[in-house]
mmCIF file of C-alpha atoms in Angstrom:
data_model
loop_
_atom_site.group_PDB
_atom_site.id
_atom_site.type_symbol
_atom_site.label_atom_id
_atom_site.label_comp_id
_atom_site.label_asym_id
_atom_site.label_seq_id
_atom_site.Cartn_x
_atom_site.Cartn_y
_atom_site.Cartn_z
ATOM 1 C CA UNK N 1 24.495 23.467 13.995
ATOM 2 C CA UNK N 2 22.008 24.159 16.792
ATOM 3 C CA UNK N 3 23.717 27.156 18.367
ATOM 4 C CA UNK N 4 21.482 29.632 16.514
ATOM 5 C CA UNK N 5 18.382 27.707 17.596
ATOM 6 C CA UNK N 6 19.494 27.598 21.239
ATOM 7 C CA UNK N 7 20.383 31.305 21.256
ATOM 8 C CA UNK N 8 16.951 32.085 19.829
ATOM 9 C CA UNK N 9 15.173 30.130 22.569
ATOM 10 C CA UNK N 10 17.385 31.752 25.194
ATOM 11 C CA UNK N 11 16.684 35.262 23.904
ATOM 12 C CA UNK N 12 12.940 34.874 23.271
ATOM 13 C CA UNK N 13 12.106 33.123 26.559
ATOM 14 C CA UNK N 14 14.615 34.876 28.846
ATOM 15 C CA UNK N 15 15.777 31.432 29.964
ATOM 16 C CA UNK N 16 19.065 29.738 30.715
ATOM 17 C CA UNK N 17 19.566 27.234 27.889
ATOM 18 C CA UNK N 18 21.909 24.261 28.223
ATOM 19 C CA UNK N 19 22.745 22.400 25.021
ATOM 20 C CA UNK N 20 24.077 18.871 25.572
ATOM 21 C CA UNK N 21 26.860 17.888 23.182
ATOM 22 C CA UNK N 22 26.216 14.178 23.472
ATOM 23 C CA UNK N 23 28.432 11.603 21.759
ATOM 24 C CA UNK N 24 27.300 10.479 18.319
ATOM 25 C CA UNK N 25 26.627 7.097 16.730
ATOM 26 C CA UNK N 26 27.972 4.964 15.160
ATOM 27 C CA UNK N 27 31.350 5.766 16.775
ATOM 28 C CA UNK N 28 29.664 5.756 20.168
ATOM 29 C CA UNK N 29 26.963 3.062 20.126
ATOM 30 C CA UNK N 30 23.543 3.174 21.741
ATOM 31 C CA UNK N 31 22.771 4.021 24.516
ATOM 32 C CA UNK N 32 25.753 6.375 24.991
ATOM 33 C CA UNK N 33 23.682 9.311 23.710
ATOM 34 C CA UNK N 34 20.926 8.735 26.250
ATOM 35 C CA UNK N 35 23.457 8.281 29.054
ATOM 36 C CA UNK N 36 25.132 11.594 28.182
ATOM 37 C CA UNK N 37 21.811 13.459 28.147
ATOM 38 C CA UNK N 38 20.682 11.846 31.402
ATOM 39 C CA UNK N 39 24.009 12.645 33.092
ATOM 40 C CA UNK N 40 23.802 16.273 31.955
ATOM 41 C CA UNK N 41 20.185 16.598 33.108
ATOM 42 C CA UNK N 42 20.930 15.138 36.558
ATOM 43 C CA UNK N 43 23.962 17.395 36.975
ATOM 44 C CA UNK N 44 22.004 20.504 36.047
ATOM 45 C CA UNK N 45 19.054 19.593 38.266
ATOM 46 C CA UNK N 46 21.496 19.304 41.177
ATOM 47 C CA UNK N 47 23.424 22.498 40.408
ATOM 48 C CA UNK N 48 20.687 24.707 38.914
ATOM 49 C CA UNK N 49 20.960 27.355 41.614
ATOM 50 C CA UNK N 50 24.660 27.786 40.804
ATOM 51 C CA UNK N 51 23.481 29.057 37.412
ATOM 52 C CA UNK N 52 20.760 31.316 38.796
ATOM 53 C CA UNK N 53 18.029 28.846 37.866
ATOM 54 C CA UNK N 54 15.038 27.857 39.977
ATOM 55 C CA UNK N 55 15.296 24.010 40.092
ATOM 56 C CA UNK N 56 11.488 23.748 40.078
ATOM 57 C CA UNK N 57 11.274 25.403 36.634
ATOM 58 C CA UNK N 58 13.544 23.197 34.530
ATOM 59 C CA UNK N 59 12.192 22.052 31.162
ATOM 60 C CA UNK N 60 13.887 19.557 28.847
ATOM 61 C CA UNK N 61 13.450 19.829 25.099
ATOM 62 C CA UNK N 62 14.519 18.159 21.866
ATOM 63 C CA UNK N 63 13.560 17.752 18.234
ATOM 64 C CA UNK N 64 13.547 14.637 16.059
ATOM 65 C CA UNK N 65 16.048 12.186 17.619
ATOM 66 C CA UNK N 66 16.537 14.835 20.306
ATOM 67 C CA UNK N 67 12.831 14.447 20.999
ATOM 68 C CA UNK N 68 13.411 10.725 21.478
ATOM 69 C CA UNK N 69 16.191 11.448 23.955
ATOM 70 C CA UNK N 70 14.062 14.044 25.754
ATOM 71 C CA UNK N 71 11.212 11.558 26.189
ATOM 72 C CA UNK N 72 13.602 8.857 27.414
ATOM 73 C CA UNK N 73 15.311 11.185 29.910
ATOM 74 C CA UNK N 74 11.953 12.394 31.260
ATOM 75 C CA UNK N 75 10.941 8.758 31.787
ATOM 76 C CA UNK N 76 14.210 7.965 33.574
ATOM 77 C CA UNK N 77 13.776 10.939 35.911
ATOM 78 C CA UNK N 78 10.091 10.400 36.637
ATOM 79 C CA UNK N 79 10.579 8.239 39.709
ATOM 80 C CA UNK N 80 13.679 9.924 41.136
ATOM 81 C CA UNK N 81 13.056 11.171 44.665
ATOM 82 C CA UNK N 82 16.587 12.564 45.101
ATOM 83 C CA UNK N 83 16.159 15.230 42.395
ATOM 84 C CA UNK N 84 13.827 18.163 41.719
ATOM 85 C CA UNK N 85 10.891 17.235 39.496
ATOM 86 C CA UNK N 86 11.025 18.356 35.878
ATOM 87 C CA UNK N 87 8.633 21.230 35.223
ATOM 88 C CA UNK N 88 7.826 19.992 31.697
ATOM 89 C CA UNK N 89 9.101 18.297 28.552
ATOM 90 C CA UNK N 90 8.949 19.641 25.006
ATOM 91 C CA UNK N 91 8.894 17.085 22.172
ATOM 92 C CA UNK N 92 9.309 18.490 18.672
ATOM 93 C CA UNK N 93 8.340 15.936 15.972
ATOM 94 C CA UNK N 94 9.949 13.074 17.920
ATOM 95 C CA UNK N 95 10.668 9.503 16.842
ATOM 96 C CA UNK N 96 8.967 7.344 19.502
ATOM 97 C CA UNK N 97 8.320 3.804 18.268
ATOM 98 C CA UNK N 98 9.356 1.132 15.794
ATOM 99 C CA UNK N 99 6.486 -1.330 16.198
ATOM 100 C CA UNK N 100 4.354 -0.100 13.289
ATOM 101 C CA UNK N 101 6.167 1.553 10.401
ATOM 102 C CA UNK N 102 2.994 1.624 8.310
ATOM 103 C CA UNK N 103 0.928 4.045 10.348
ATOM 104 C CA UNK N 104 -1.019 6.550 8.218
ATOM 105 C CA UNK N 105 1.754 9.182 8.286
ATOM 106 C CA UNK N 106 4.344 6.578 7.273
ATOM 107 C CA UNK N 107 2.220 5.701 4.259
ATOM 108 C CA UNK N 108 1.249 9.240 3.302
ATOM 109 C CA UNK N 109 4.683 10.829 3.492
ATOM 110 C CA UNK N 110 7.116 7.981 2.875
ATOM 111 C CA UNK N 111 8.562 9.944 -0.070
ATOM 112 C CA UNK N 112 8.656 13.379 1.556
ATOM 113 C CA UNK N 113 11.788 15.202 0.405
ATOM 114 C CA UNK N 114 13.536 16.133 3.664
ATOM 115 C CA UNK N 115 13.139 12.893 5.635
ATOM 116 C CA UNK N 116 11.616 9.920 3.783
ATOM 117 C CA UNK N 117 10.943 6.941 6.012
ATOM 118 C CA UNK N 118 13.845 4.950 4.530
ATOM 119 C CA UNK N 119 16.270 7.625 5.720
ATOM 120 C CA UNK N 120 14.753 7.888 9.181
ATOM 121 C CA UNK N 121 14.905 4.122 9.674
ATOM 122 C CA UNK N 122 18.428 3.891 8.263
ATOM 123 C CA UNK N 123 19.568 6.513 10.777
ATOM 124 C CA UNK N 124 17.764 4.664 13.566
ATOM 125 C CA UNK N 125 19.525 1.416 12.688
ATOM 126 C CA UNK N 126 22.870 3.233 12.657
ATOM 127 C CA UNK N 127 22.032 4.541 16.131
ATOM 128 C CA UNK N 128 21.430 1.040 17.557
ATOM 129 C CA UNK N 129 24.238 -0.368 15.373
ATOM 130 C CA UNK N 130 22.062 -3.045 13.778
ATOM 131 C CA UNK N 131 22.033 -4.382 10.233
ATOM 132 C CA UNK N 132 18.424 -5.181 9.330
ATOM 133 C CA UNK N 133 16.771 -5.167 5.909
ATOM 134 C CA UNK N 134 14.528 -2.100 5.759
ATOM 135 C CA UNK N 135 11.941 -3.970 3.698
ATOM 136 C CA UNK N 136 11.562 -6.537 6.490
ATOM 137 C CA UNK N 137 11.076 -3.735 9.012
ATOM 138 C CA UNK N 138 8.385 -2.111 6.874
ATOM 139 C CA UNK N 139 6.592 -5.490 6.728
ATOM 140 C CA UNK N 140 6.783 -5.818 10.508
ATOM 141 C CA UNK N 141 8.802 -9.035 10.409
ATOM 142 C CA UNK N 142 10.884 -7.733 13.348
ATOM 143 C CA UNK N 143 7.881 -7.831 15.719
ATOM 144 C CA UNK N 144 7.200 -11.136 17.473
ATOM 145 C CA UNK N 145 3.664 -12.340 18.134
ATOM 146 C CA UNK N 146 4.058 -11.630 21.858
ATOM 147 C CA UNK N 147 5.241 -8.091 21.135
ATOM 148 C CA UNK N 148 2.327 -7.474 18.779
ATOM 149 C CA UNK N 149 -0.130 -8.505 21.456
ATOM 150 C CA UNK N 150 1.609 -6.385 24.107
ATOM 151 C CA UNK N 151 2.023 -3.201 22.092
ATOM 152 C CA UNK N 152 -1.218 -3.113 20.101
ATOM 153 C CA UNK N 153 -2.911 -1.341 23.029
ATOM 154 C CA UNK N 154 -0.499 1.592 22.556
ATOM 155 C CA UNK N 155 0.496 1.486 18.877
ATOM 156 C CA UNK N 156 -2.338 1.157 16.395
ATOM 157 C CA UNK N 157 -3.746 3.137 13.472
ATOM 158 C CA UNK N 158 -7.096 2.837 15.284
ATOM 159 C CA UNK N 159 -5.876 5.518 17.701
ATOM 160 C CA UNK N 160 -5.096 8.021 14.938
ATOM 161 C CA UNK N 161 -8.001 10.478 14.475
ATOM 162 C CA UNK N 162 -9.911 10.083 11.209
ATOM 163 C CA UNK N 163 -8.967 13.532 9.896
ATOM 164 C CA UNK N 164 -5.345 12.388 9.661
ATOM 165 C CA UNK N 165 -6.280 9.468 7.412
ATOM 166 C CA UNK N 166 -8.021 11.486 4.712
ATOM 167 C CA UNK N 167 -4.871 11.830 2.581
ATOM 168 C CA UNK N 168 -4.951 8.085 2.111
ATOM 169 C CA UNK N 169 -4.452 5.072 4.337
ATOM 170 C CA UNK N 170 -4.788 1.330 3.785
ATOM 171 C CA UNK N 171 -4.450 -1.234 6.575
ATOM 172 C CA UNK N 172 -1.253 -3.176 5.995
ATOM 173 C CA UNK N 173 -1.214 -6.946 5.553
ATOM 174 C CA UNK N 174 0.240 -8.891 8.473
ATOM 175 C CA UNK N 175 3.437 -10.778 7.696
ATOM 176 C CA UNK N 176 4.795 -13.574 9.915
ATOM 177 C CA UNK N 177 7.668 -12.571 12.187
ATOM 178 C CA UNK N 178 11.195 -13.749 11.413
ATOM 179 C CA UNK N 179 12.910 -15.214 14.474
ATOM 180 C CA UNK N 180 16.324 -14.125 13.176
ATOM 181 C CA UNK N 181 15.219 -10.539 12.510
ATOM 182 C CA UNK N 182 13.356 -10.357 15.830
ATOM 183 C CA UNK N 183 16.544 -11.276 17.681
ATOM 184 C CA UNK N 184 18.601 -8.677 15.818
ATOM 185 C CA UNK N 185 15.967 -5.965 16.304
ATOM 186 C CA UNK N 186 15.374 -6.577 20.023
ATOM 187 C CA UNK N 187 17.142 -3.351 21.073
ATOM 188 C CA UNK N 188 14.650 -1.324 19.029
ATOM 189 C CA UNK N 189 11.927 -2.135 21.577
ATOM 190 C CA UNK N 190 13.917 -0.725 24.482
ATOM 191 C CA UNK N 191 11.943 2.320 25.750
ATOM 192 C CA UNK N 192 15.174 4.318 25.562
ATOM 193 C CA UNK N 193 14.980 3.841 21.776
ATOM 194 C CA UNK N 194 11.160 3.687 21.572
ATOM 195 C CA UNK N 195 9.765 5.749 24.486
ATOM 196 C CA UNK N 196 6.165 5.107 23.403
ATOM 197 C CA UNK N 197 6.671 1.513 24.586
ATOM 198 C CA UNK N 198 7.361 2.397 28.235
ATOM 199 C CA UNK N 199 5.182 0.740 30.855
ATOM 200 C CA UNK N 200 2.088 2.528 32.196
ATOM 201 C CA UNK N 201 3.747 3.047 35.590
ATOM 202 C CA UNK N 202 6.498 5.060 33.875
ATOM 203 C CA UNK N 203 4.153 7.118 31.699
ATOM 204 C CA UNK N 204 2.062 8.043 34.736
ATOM 205 C CA UNK N 205 5.075 9.786 36.339
ATOM 206 C CA UNK N 206 5.772 12.146 33.425
ATOM 207 C CA UNK N 207 5.566 15.941 33.698
ATOM 208 C CA UNK N 208 3.369 18.345 31.763
ATOM 209 C CA UNK N 209 4.186 18.052 28.066
ATOM 210 C CA UNK N 210 4.255 20.124 24.899
ATOM 211 C CA UNK N 211 4.190 18.144 21.631
ATOM 212 C CA UNK N 212 4.732 19.662 18.198
ATOM 213 C CA UNK N 213 3.717 17.616 15.142
ATOM 214 C CA UNK N 214 3.958 18.512 11.473
ATOM 215 C CA UNK N 215 1.566 17.336 8.792
ATOM 216 C CA UNK N 216 4.179 16.464 6.150
ATOM 217 C CA UNK N 217 6.215 14.192 8.386
ATOM 218 C CA UNK N 218 6.317 10.402 8.654
ATOM 219 C CA UNK N 219 6.752 10.827 12.434
ATOM 220 C CA UNK N 220 3.498 12.756 12.816
ATOM 221 C CA UNK N 221 1.604 9.746 14.155
ATOM 222 C CA UNK N 222 4.298 8.913 16.743
ATOM 223 C CA UNK N 223 3.504 12.268 18.335
ATOM 224 C CA UNK N 224 -0.247 11.692 18.115
ATOM 225 C CA UNK N 225 0.024 8.285 19.784
ATOM 226 C CA UNK N 226 2.226 9.617 22.592
ATOM 227 C CA UNK N 227 -0.215 12.474 23.137
ATOM 228 C CA UNK N 228 -2.999 9.912 23.626
ATOM 229 C CA UNK N 229 -0.948 7.799 26.030
ATOM 230 C CA UNK N 230 -0.076 10.798 28.179
ATOM 231 C CA UNK N 231 -3.644 12.094 28.235
ATOM 232 C CA UNK N 232 -4.947 8.618 29.113
ATOM 233 C CA UNK N 233 -2.836 8.890 32.279
ATOM 234 C CA UNK N 234 -4.025 12.380 33.125
ATOM 235 C CA UNK N 235 -0.852 14.153 32.006
ATOM 236 C CA UNK N 236 -1.559 17.680 30.768
ATOM 237 C CA UNK N 237 -0.552 17.978 27.107
ATOM 238 C CA UNK N 238 -0.317 21.111 24.995
ATOM 239 C CA UNK N 239 -0.359 20.057 21.345
ATOM 240 C CA UNK N 240 0.549 22.183 18.362
ATOM 241 C CA UNK N 241 0.088 20.812 14.844
ATOM 242 C CA UNK N 242 1.596 22.661 11.897
ATOM 243 C CA UNK N 243 -0.724 21.895 8.984
ATOM 244 C CA UNK N 244 1.909 22.987 6.458
ATOM 245 C CA UNK N 245 4.908 21.906 8.533
ATOM 246 C CA UNK N 246 7.483 19.275 7.637
ATOM 247 C CA UNK N 247 10.173 17.403 9.545
ATOM 248 C CA UNK N 248 12.932 19.863 10.415
ATOM 249 C CA UNK N 249 10.698 22.953 10.248
ATOM 250 C CA UNK N 250 11.912 24.501 13.525
ATOM 251 C CA UNK N 251 15.606 24.002 12.795
ATOM 252 C CA UNK N 252 15.405 25.288 9.217
ATOM 253 C CA UNK N 253 13.213 28.250 10.232
ATOM 254 C CA UNK N 254 15.985 29.507 12.516
ATOM 255 C CA UNK N 255 18.787 29.239 9.954
ATOM 256 C CA UNK N 256 18.127 32.831 8.969
ATOM 257 C CA UNK N 257 16.596 34.181 5.785
ATOM 258 C CA UNK N 258 18.042 31.495 3.570
ATOM 259 C CA UNK N 259 14.679 29.909 2.866
ATOM 260 C CA UNK N 260 11.089 30.971 3.474
ATOM 261 C CA UNK N 261 7.962 28.864 4.018
ATOM 262 C CA UNK N 262 4.576 29.511 5.580
ATOM 263 C CA UNK N 263 4.745 27.163 8.579
#
């Protein structure tokens, strides 16, 4: 499905493009996908010159869940002294956290046609192979009190700029955590699944970053929060926001002339 996209990037940037055919969930459970991407990245970093590539100019890139994997791989490579440093990472409307599923973008675009939040969360649960009631996740019953205290410094609607709240936002009521649901959902707080939750020492090692967000996308605020975290640690971030974009814009735009839209 992504061959056309990869060929486009290759042609337009005069770059060598490697597309990782990682194993898919639910047949191959989490974190097999991350392990495949990390293995491929390490191999290419070590053998780049065999492919005519300068190892100091390697960029990793992904969109949507691929953006999640890109962020996780960049974090895993940040402290490696036996490999060339990544030149940059490109995150295209990535999924980055599961602490607060009522951020402004989750409220504003929960019924957006291409990827409503129910579908995104259902796919995420399939990825980690967990059976959790979506309604309980939306209420935040999967987040323990300790986790709320720990993550509120990184994940909060307070860190979303005011202009992104003008389409409507209401602070959500706080529901008590469910011990049973918290235990089932524990894997969702692994930084491999939720890279926004990585420790400061990990974030500080990340390379220069490009983040693309789209207005009509429940994941918009994940990108905005990650942008803030990176900038707080002095990481250079180039941010592009498509005011008329929606989740999947880049992929659909490169399908050919099947459909047209302004973004």
